[in-house]
CSV table of C-alpha atoms in Angstrom, one decimal:
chain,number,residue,atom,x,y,z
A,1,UNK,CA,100.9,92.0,86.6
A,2,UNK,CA,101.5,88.8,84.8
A,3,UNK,CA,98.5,86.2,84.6
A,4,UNK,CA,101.0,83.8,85.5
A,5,UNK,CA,103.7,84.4,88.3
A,6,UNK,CA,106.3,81.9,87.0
A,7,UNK,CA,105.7,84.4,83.6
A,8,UNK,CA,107.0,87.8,85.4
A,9,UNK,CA,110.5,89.0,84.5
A,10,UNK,CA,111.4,91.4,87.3
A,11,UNK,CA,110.4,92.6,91.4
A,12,UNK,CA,107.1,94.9,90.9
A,13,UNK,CA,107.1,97.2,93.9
A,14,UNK,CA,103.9,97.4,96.0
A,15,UNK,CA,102.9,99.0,99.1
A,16,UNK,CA,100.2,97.2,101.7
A,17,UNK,CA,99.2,98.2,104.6
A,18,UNK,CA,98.0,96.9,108.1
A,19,UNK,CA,95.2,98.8,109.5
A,20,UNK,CA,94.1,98.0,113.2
A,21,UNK,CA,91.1,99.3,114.7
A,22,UNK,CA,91.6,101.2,118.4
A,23,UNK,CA,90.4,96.6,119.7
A,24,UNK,CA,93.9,96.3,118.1
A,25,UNK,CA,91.8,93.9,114.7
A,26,UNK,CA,93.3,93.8,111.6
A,27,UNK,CA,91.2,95.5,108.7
A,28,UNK,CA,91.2,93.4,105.6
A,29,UNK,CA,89.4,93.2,102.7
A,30,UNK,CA,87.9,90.8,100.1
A,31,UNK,CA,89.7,90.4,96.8
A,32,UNK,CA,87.9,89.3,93.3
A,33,UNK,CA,91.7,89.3,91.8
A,34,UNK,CA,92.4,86.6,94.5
A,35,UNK,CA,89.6,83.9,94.6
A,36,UNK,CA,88.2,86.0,97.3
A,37,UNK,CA,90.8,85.4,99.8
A,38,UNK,CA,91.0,88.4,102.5
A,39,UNK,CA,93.6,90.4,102.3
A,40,UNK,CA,95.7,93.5,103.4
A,41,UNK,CA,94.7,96.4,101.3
A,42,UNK,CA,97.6,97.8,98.9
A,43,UNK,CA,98.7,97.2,95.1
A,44,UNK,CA,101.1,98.3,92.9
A,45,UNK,CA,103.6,101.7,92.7
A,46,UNK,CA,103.3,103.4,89.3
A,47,UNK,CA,106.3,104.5,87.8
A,48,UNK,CA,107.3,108.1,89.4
A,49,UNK,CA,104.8,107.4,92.3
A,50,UNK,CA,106.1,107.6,96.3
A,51,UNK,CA,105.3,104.2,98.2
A,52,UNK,CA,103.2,106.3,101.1
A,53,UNK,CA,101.2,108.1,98.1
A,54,UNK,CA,100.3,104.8,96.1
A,55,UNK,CA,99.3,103.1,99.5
A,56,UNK,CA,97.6,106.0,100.2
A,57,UNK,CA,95.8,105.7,96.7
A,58,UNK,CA,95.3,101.6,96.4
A,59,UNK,CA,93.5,101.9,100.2
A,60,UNK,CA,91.2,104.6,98.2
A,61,UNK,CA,90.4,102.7,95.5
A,62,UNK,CA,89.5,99.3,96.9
A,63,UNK,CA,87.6,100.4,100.5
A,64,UNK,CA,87.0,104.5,100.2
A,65,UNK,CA,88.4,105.0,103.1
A,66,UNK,CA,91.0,108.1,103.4
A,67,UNK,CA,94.3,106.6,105.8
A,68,UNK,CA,96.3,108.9,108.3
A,69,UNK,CA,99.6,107.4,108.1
A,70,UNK,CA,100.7,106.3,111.9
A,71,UNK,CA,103.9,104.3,111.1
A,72,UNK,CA,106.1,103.6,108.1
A,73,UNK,CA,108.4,100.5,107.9
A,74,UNK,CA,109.7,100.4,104.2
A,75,UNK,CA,110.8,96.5,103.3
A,76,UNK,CA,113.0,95.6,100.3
């Protein structure tokens, strides 16, 4: 991603998610990248990669936990 978002050229796809525990509160995590805003946990689709698997991957990555996908709502 560009350091700069008035720098980038073109739409980079991402996938986030929005996990709820069974209280119905939203998981979020802490992100370095963002001044350590809280955010939704997701990131960037590599070339080739299916939105569900790089969700499925970025939600690995930054908290360890594995997802069961419940719902799917693609935007774009």
């Amino acid at each position: 991603m560009a350091s700069n978002q008035a720098e980038q050229l073109h739409p980079e796809p991402i996938a986030g998610a929005l996990i709820f525990d069974s209280r119905g509160k939203i998981f979020l995590t802490k992100s370095h990248k963002w001044h350590d805003k809280y955010v939704i946990p997701g990131g960037h689709i590599e070339l080739g990669e299916r939105a569900v698997d790089a969700l499925r991957r970025e939600i690995k990555e930054e908290t360890g936990l594995e997802i069961c996908l419940l719902s799917h709502t693609p935007r774009g």
